[in-house]
XYZ file of C-alpha atoms in Angstrom:
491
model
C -0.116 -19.161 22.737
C 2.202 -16.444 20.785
C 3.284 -18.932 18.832
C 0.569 -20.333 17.648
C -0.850 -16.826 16.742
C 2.310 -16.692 14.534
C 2.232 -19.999 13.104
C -1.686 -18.779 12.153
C -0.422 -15.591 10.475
C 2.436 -16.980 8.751
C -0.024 -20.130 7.138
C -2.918 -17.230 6.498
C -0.685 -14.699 4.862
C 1.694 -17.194 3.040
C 1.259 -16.711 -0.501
C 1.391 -12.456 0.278
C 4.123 -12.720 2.232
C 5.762 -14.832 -0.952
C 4.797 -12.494 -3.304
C 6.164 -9.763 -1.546
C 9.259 -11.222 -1.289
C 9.511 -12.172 -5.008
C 8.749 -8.529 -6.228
C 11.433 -6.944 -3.203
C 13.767 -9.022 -4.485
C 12.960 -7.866 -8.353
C 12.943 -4.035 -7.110
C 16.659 -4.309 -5.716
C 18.139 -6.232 -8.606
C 16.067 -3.292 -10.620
C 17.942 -0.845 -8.730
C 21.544 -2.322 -8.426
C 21.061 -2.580 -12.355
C 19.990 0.951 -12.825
C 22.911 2.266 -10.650
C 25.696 0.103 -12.159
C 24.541 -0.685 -15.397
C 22.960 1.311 -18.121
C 21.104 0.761 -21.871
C 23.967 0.259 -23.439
C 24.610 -2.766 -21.465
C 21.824 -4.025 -22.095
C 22.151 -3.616 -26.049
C 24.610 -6.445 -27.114
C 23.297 -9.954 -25.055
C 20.296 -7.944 -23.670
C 17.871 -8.802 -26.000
C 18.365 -12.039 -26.922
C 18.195 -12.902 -22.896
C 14.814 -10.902 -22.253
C 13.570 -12.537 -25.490
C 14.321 -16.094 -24.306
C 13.221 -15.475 -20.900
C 9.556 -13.768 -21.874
C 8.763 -16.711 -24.245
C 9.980 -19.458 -21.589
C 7.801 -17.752 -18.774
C 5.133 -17.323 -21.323
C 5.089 -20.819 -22.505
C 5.085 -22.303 -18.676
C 2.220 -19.842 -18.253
C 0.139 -20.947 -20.890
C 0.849 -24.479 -20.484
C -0.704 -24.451 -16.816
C -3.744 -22.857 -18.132
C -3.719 -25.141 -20.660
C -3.695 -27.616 -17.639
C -5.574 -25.934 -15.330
C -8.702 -24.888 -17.145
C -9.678 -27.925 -18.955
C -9.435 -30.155 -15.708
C -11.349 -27.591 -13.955
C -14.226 -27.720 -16.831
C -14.071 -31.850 -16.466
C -14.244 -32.085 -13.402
C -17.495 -29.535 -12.480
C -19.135 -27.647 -15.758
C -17.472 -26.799 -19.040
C -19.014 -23.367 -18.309
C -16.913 -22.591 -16.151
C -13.850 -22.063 -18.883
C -15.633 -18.519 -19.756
C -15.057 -17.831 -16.086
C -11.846 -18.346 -16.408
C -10.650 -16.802 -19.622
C -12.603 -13.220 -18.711
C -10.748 -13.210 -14.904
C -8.788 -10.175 -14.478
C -5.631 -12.289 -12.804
C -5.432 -14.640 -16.059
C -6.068 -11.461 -18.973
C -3.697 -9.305 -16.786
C -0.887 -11.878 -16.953
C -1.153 -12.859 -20.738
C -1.253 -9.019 -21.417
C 1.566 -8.672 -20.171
C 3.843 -10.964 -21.499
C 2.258 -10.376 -24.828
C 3.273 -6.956 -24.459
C 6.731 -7.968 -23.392
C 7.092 -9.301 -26.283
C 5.656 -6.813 -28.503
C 7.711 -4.316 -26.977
C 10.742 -6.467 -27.640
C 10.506 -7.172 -31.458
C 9.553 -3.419 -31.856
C 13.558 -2.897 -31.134
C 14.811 -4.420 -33.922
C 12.838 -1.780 -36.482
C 14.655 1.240 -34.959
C 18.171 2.421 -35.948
C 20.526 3.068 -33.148
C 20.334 6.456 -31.546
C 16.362 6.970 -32.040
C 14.652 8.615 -28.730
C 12.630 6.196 -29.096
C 15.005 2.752 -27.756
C 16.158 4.490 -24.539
C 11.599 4.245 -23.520
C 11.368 1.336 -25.211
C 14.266 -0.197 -22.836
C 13.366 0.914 -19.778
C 10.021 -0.288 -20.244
C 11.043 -3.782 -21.123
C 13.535 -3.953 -18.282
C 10.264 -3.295 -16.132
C 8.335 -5.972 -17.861
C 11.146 -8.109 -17.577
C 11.671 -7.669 -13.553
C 7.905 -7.469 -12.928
C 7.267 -10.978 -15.212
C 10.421 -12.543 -13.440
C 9.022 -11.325 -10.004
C 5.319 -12.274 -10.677
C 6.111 -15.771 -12.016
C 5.590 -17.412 -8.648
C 2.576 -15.937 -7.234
C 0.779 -16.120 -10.561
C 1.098 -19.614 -11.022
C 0.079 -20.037 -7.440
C -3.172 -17.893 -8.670
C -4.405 -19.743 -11.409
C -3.561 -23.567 -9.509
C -6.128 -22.118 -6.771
C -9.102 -21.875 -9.881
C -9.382 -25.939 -9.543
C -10.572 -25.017 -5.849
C -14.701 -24.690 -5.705
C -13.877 -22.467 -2.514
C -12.404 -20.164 -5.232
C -14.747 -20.316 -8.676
C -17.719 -20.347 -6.670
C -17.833 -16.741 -4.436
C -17.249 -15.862 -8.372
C -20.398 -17.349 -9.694
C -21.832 -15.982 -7.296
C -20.329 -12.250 -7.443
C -21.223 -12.935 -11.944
C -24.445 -13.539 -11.054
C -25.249 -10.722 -8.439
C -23.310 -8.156 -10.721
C -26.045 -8.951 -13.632
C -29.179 -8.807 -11.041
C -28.042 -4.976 -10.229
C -27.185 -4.321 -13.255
C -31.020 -5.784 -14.428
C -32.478 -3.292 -11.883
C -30.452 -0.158 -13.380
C -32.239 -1.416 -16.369
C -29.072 -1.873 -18.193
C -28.550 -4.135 -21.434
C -31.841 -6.238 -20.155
C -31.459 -9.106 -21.982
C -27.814 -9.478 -22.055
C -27.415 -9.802 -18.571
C -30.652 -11.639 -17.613
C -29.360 -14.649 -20.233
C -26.177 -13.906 -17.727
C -27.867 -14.322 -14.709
C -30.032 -17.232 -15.630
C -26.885 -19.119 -17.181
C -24.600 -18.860 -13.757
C -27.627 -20.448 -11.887
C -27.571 -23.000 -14.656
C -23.998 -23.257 -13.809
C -24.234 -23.564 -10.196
C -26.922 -25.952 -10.505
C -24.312 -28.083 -12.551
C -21.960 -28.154 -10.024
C -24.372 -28.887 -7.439
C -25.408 -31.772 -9.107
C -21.771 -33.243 -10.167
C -21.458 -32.761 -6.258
C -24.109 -34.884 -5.648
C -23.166 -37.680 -7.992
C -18.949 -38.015 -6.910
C -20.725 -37.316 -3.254
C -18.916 -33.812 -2.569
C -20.482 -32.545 0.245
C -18.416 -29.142 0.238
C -18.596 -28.758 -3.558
C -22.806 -29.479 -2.894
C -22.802 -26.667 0.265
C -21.035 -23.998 -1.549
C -23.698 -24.520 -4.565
C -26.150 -24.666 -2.049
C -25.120 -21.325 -0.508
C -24.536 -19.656 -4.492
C -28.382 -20.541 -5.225
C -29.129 -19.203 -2.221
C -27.664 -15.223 -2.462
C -28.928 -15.369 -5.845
C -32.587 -16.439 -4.956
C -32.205 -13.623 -2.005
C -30.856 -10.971 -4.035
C -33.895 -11.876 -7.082
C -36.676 -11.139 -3.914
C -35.008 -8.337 -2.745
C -35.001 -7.235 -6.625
C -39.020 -7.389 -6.682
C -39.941 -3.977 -5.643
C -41.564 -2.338 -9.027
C -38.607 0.046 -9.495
C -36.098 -2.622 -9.383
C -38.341 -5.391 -11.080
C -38.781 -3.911 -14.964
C -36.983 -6.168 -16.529
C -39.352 -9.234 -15.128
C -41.692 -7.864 -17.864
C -39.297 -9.362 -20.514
C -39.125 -12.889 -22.471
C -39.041 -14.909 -19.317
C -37.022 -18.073 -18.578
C -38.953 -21.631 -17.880
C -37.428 -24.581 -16.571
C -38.093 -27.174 -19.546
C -41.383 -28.814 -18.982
C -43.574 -26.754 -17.708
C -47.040 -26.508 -18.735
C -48.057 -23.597 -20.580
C -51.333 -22.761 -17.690
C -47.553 -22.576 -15.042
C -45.928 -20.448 -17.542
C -48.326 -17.401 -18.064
C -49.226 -17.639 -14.263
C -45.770 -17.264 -13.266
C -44.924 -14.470 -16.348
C -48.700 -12.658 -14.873
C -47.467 -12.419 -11.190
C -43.838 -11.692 -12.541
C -42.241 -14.051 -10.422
C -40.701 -16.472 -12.844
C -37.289 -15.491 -12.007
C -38.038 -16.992 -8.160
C -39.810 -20.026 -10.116
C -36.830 -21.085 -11.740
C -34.723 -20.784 -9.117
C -36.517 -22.535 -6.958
C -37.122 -25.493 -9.506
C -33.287 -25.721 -9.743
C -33.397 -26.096 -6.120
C -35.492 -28.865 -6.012
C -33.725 -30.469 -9.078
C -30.421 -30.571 -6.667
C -32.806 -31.900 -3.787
C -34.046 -35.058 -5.930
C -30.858 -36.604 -6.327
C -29.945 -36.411 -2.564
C -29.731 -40.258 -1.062
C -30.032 -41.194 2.255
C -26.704 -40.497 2.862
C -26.900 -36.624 2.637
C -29.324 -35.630 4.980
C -27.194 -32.611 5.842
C -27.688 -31.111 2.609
C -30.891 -31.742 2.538
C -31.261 -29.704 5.718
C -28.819 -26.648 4.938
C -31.535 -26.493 1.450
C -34.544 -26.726 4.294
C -33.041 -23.931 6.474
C -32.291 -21.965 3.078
C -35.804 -21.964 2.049
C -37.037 -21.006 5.253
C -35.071 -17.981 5.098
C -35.876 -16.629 1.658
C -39.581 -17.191 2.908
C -39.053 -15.047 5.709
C -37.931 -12.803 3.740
C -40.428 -12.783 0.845
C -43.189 -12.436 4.127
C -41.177 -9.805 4.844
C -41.595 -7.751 2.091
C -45.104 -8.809 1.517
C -44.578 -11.352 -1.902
C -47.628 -13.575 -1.795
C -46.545 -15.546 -4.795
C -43.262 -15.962 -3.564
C -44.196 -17.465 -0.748
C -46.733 -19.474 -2.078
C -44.266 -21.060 -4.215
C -42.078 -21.906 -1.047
C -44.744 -23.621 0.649
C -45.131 -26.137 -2.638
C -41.914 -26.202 -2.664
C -41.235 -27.687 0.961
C -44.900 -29.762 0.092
C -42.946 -31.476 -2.872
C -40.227 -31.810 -0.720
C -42.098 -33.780 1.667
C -44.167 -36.060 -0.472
C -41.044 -36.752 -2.069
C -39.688 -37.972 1.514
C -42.909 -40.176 1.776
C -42.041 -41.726 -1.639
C -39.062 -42.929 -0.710
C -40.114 -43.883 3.234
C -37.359 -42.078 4.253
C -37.892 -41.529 7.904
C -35.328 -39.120 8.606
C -35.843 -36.908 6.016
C -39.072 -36.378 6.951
C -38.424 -35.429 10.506
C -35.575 -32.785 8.840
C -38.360 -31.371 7.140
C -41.152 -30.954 9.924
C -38.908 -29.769 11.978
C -38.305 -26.836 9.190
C -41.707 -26.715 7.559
C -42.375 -26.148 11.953
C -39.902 -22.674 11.417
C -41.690 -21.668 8.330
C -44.875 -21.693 9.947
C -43.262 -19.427 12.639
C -42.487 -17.241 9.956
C -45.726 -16.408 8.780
C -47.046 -15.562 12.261
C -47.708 -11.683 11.170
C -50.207 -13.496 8.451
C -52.748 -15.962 10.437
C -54.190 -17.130 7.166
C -50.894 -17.907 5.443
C -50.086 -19.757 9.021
C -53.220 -21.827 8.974
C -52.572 -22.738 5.539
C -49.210 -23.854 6.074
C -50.345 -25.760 9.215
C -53.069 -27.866 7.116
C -50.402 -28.593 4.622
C -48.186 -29.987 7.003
C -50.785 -32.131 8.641
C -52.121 -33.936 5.576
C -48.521 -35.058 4.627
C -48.702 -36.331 8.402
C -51.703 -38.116 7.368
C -50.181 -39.307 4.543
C -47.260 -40.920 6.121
C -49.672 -43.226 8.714
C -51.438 -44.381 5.493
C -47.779 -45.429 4.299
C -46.857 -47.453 7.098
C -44.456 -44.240 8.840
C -46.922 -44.256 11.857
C -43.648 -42.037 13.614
C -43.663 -39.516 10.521
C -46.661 -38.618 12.342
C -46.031 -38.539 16.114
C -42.899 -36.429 15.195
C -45.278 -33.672 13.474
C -47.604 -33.761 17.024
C -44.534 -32.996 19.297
C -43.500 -30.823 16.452
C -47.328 -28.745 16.453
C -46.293 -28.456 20.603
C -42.971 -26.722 19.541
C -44.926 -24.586 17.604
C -47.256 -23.818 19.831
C -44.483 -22.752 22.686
C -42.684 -20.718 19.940
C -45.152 -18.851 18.588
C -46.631 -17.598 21.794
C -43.358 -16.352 22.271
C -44.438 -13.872 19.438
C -47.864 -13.748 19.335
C -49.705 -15.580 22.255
C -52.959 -14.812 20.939
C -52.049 -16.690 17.571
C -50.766 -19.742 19.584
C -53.640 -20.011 21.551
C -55.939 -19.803 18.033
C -53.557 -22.160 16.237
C -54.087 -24.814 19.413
C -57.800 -24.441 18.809
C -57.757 -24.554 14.858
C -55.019 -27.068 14.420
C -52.955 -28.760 17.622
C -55.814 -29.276 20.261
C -58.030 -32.004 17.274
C -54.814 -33.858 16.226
C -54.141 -34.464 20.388
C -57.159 -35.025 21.010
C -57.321 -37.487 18.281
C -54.080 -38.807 19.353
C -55.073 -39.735 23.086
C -58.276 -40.994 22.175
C -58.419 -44.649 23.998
C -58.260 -46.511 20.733
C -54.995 -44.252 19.658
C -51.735 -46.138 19.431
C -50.488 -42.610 19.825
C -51.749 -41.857 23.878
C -48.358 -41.557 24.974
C -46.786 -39.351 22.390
C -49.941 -37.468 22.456
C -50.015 -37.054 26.596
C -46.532 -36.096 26.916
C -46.790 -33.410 23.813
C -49.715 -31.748 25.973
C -48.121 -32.265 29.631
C -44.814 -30.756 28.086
C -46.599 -28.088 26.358
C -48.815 -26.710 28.977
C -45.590 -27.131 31.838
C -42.945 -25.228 29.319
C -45.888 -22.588 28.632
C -46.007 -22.465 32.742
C -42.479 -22.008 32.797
C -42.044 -19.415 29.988
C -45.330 -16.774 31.535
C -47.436 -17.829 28.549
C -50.611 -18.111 30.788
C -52.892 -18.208 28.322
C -51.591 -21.173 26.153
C -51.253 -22.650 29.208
C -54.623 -22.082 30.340
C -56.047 -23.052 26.626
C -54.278 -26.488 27.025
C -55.437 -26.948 30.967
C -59.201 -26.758 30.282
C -59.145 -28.673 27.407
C -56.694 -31.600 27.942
C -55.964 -31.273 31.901
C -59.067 -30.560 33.691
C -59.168 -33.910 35.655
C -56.882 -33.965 37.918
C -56.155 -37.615 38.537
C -55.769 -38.115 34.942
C -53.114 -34.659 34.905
C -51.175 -35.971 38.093
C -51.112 -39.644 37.030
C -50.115 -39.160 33.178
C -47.160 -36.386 34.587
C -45.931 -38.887 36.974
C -44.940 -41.375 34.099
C -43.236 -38.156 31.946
C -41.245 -37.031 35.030
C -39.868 -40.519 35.496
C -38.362 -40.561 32.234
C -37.111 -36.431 31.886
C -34.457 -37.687 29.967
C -32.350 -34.275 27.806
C -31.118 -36.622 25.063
C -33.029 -38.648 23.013
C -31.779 -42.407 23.303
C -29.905 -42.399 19.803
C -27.787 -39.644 17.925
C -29.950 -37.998 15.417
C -30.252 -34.511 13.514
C -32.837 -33.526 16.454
C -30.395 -34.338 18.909
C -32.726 -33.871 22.356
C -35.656 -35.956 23.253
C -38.981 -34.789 22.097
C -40.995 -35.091 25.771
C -38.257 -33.345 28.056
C -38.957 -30.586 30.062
C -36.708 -27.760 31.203
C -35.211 -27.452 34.761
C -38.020 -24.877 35.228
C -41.121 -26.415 34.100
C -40.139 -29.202 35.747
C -39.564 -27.399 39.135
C -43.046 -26.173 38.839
C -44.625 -29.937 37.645
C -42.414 -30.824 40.707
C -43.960 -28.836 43.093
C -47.604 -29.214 41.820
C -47.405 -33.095 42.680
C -45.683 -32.608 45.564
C -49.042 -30.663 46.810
C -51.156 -33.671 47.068
């Protein structure tokens, strides 16, 4: 065990530890030649050696960001070069080998003796040691820029930095065509992800789009928000009715993020589901957070968004997409439990793309949205029991009743989302959902004790094949099925 620890902190802190080394080892030859040696020493062959070692280092320097930097820009966005040229690590380095070298040539137009060789020495000795020690480690630096692990926390930092500094009300314009152009940029990448099918590259855009989406809500208070009164930015297309909606309700900036979002989203194939799902749970936070803070827009444009999101699912019959999206559309209705008419709404939305898939042919798009309104139901009355009990009366209790109905192909999906519903709210103290399902759905017995019979026979945890749900729709818990246990076991 100790020495793995140390294997982990010797791989962690590698390149440190290396540069570390390299600059120790400068600082004693810097001190063994101060003791022993002196300027004059350095006079005669001095010069000529610093001179050819400055312009060696700085060619190999500029050659590999030469190298480096253009690959980089082929490879994701050409945008990214003006990344790279403004970082600290890359105008540090040049600056100082430039300086090196200006410091050097300055020698040559002073006569011997002047005060002003003995500075000028000493400071190119330290340029000299510091360039010879830094050599290493900087060329490690810049080789980690073709890394999207790397350039992307710094989108995402460029992008941030120009949000606050839009909410100091600071050079307005400047840095909102600075802010708009990184999400441009990430969006880029995103989608050069998509096409060479690089999940990591496609997550880490993902997660960019996200902070910046999160830190434009949290940016929509009206002392932080003045500069959302300025020329706007518009995803091309848009008709001109969108436009002076959005620039009215001043949430343009959460328009066009979100419209670069689903720009990513409509490239995604069937073979990257998991993205599709880490945008889902994205959205669902940024809508909690805009019900947080009480943005009725903003969340009104999430809800279209996850709508387009689903129709778009429909269009292409892809089955499993649409079950990753119930199942999240299912936590942003959670979200809005504070707001029972944003809830209801949502609800209704969700059922008519339900609808929509039976007319299609994806009769299972829809019996995954029933279990999905009983998961709904059990969460929510976690929160609000009250609300769950409305929403089974509004919006659950017609589509099972319509689904057990004895012409339904749906009876058994739609008994075993009730049985499983009413037991779990048993379970879990919710006696009122409970209660609301009983005298609707359960009242007759023989019908309760005969259709739980056939869902205890098959309690299976798993569901038969590995999918992004993972467990089986109709299984109850070891304690709601204790208690479905013992109520047979009375007759």
């Amino acid at each position: 065990m100790a020495q793995e620890r140390s294997t982990s902190f010797w791989s962690g802190h590698r390149p440190t530890m290396v540069a570390a080394g390299c600059f120790l080892a400068a600082a004693v030859l810097g001190l063994a030649t101060a003791q022993h040696g002196g300027i004059k020493d350095f006079e005669p062959l001095g010069f000529s050696t610093a001179s050819r070692a400055l312009n060696a280092l700085m060619t190999v320097t500029m050659t590999c960001i030469a190298l480096i930097l253009p690959l980089t820009a082929n490879l994701y966005t050409p945008r990214l070069v003006k990344l790279y040229v403004t970082h600290p690590l890359i105008v540090g380095g040049l600056s100082l080998l430039v300086a090196g070298n200006l410091l050097l040539m300055s020698l040559h137009f002073f006569p011997p003796g002047h005060p002003y060789l003995p500075v000028a020495v000493w400071g190119l000795s330290l340029i000299y040691l510091v360039a010879l020690a830094g050599i290493l480690p900087y060329l490690f630096g810049i080789s980690r820029f073709i890394r999207p692990s790397y350039f992307m926390p710094m989108l995402t930092r460029k992008g941030l930095r120009s949000l606050q500094e839009l909410s100091r009300g600071r050079r307005l314009e400047a840095n909102k065509d600075e802010l708009f152009e990184t999400i441009d940029v990430v969006t880029n990448v995103a989608l050069t992800g998509m096409t060479r099918g690089d999940r990591q590259l496609v997550m880490l855009a993902l997660q960019s789009l996200h902070a910046l989406l999160t830190g434009i809500i949290q940016c929509g208070g009206a002392e932080l928000s003045a500069w959302r009164g300025s020329r706007p930015w518009f995803v091309p297309g848009l008709a001109k009715e969108g436009q002076e909606f959005l620039t009215r309700e001043r949430v343009w900036p959460e328009a066009y993020v979100l419209a670069q979002t689903l720009k990513v989203a409509e490239v995604a194939t069937r073979r990257q589901h998991e993205l599709l799902s880490e945008l889902a749970a994205q959205l669902v936070d940024t809508a909690r957070l805009a019900s947080a803070i009480g943005a009725e827009p903003v969340i009104e444009l999430h809800v279209m968004t996850f709508n387009t999101l689903l129709r778009e699912a429909l269009e292409e019959k892809d089955l499993r997409r649409f079950q990753n999206l119930s199942y999240h559309y299912r936590l942003l209705i959670e979200a809005f439990h504070a707001s029972p008419d944003r809830m209801h709404e949502a609800t209704r939305h969700l059922l008519h793309y339900a609808r929509l898939a039976v007319r299609q042919g994806l009769t299972f798009a829809f019996e995954t949205v029933v279990y999905d309104l009983g998961e709904l139901v059990l969460s929510l009355g976690l929160r609000d029991e009250a609300a769950a009990v409305e929403l089974i009366q509004a919006w659950a209790g017609p589509v099972w009743q319509e689904a057990i109905a004895p012409d339904s192909p749906m009876k058994k999906v739609g008994w075993r989302t009730i049985l499983r519903t009413h037991w779990e709210a048993r379970s879990r103290g919710l006696k009122e959902v409970a209660e609301a399902i009983f005298w609707r759905f359960l009242a007759d017995e023989a019908i309760h004790r005969e259709q739980l019979e056939l869902l205890l026979e098959e309690n299976r945890e798993l569901h038969y094949e590995f999918n992004d749900r993972l467990m089986r729709f109709a299984h109850l818990s070891p304690a709601a099925w204790e208690e479905a246990q013992a109520f047979l076991e009375q007759w």
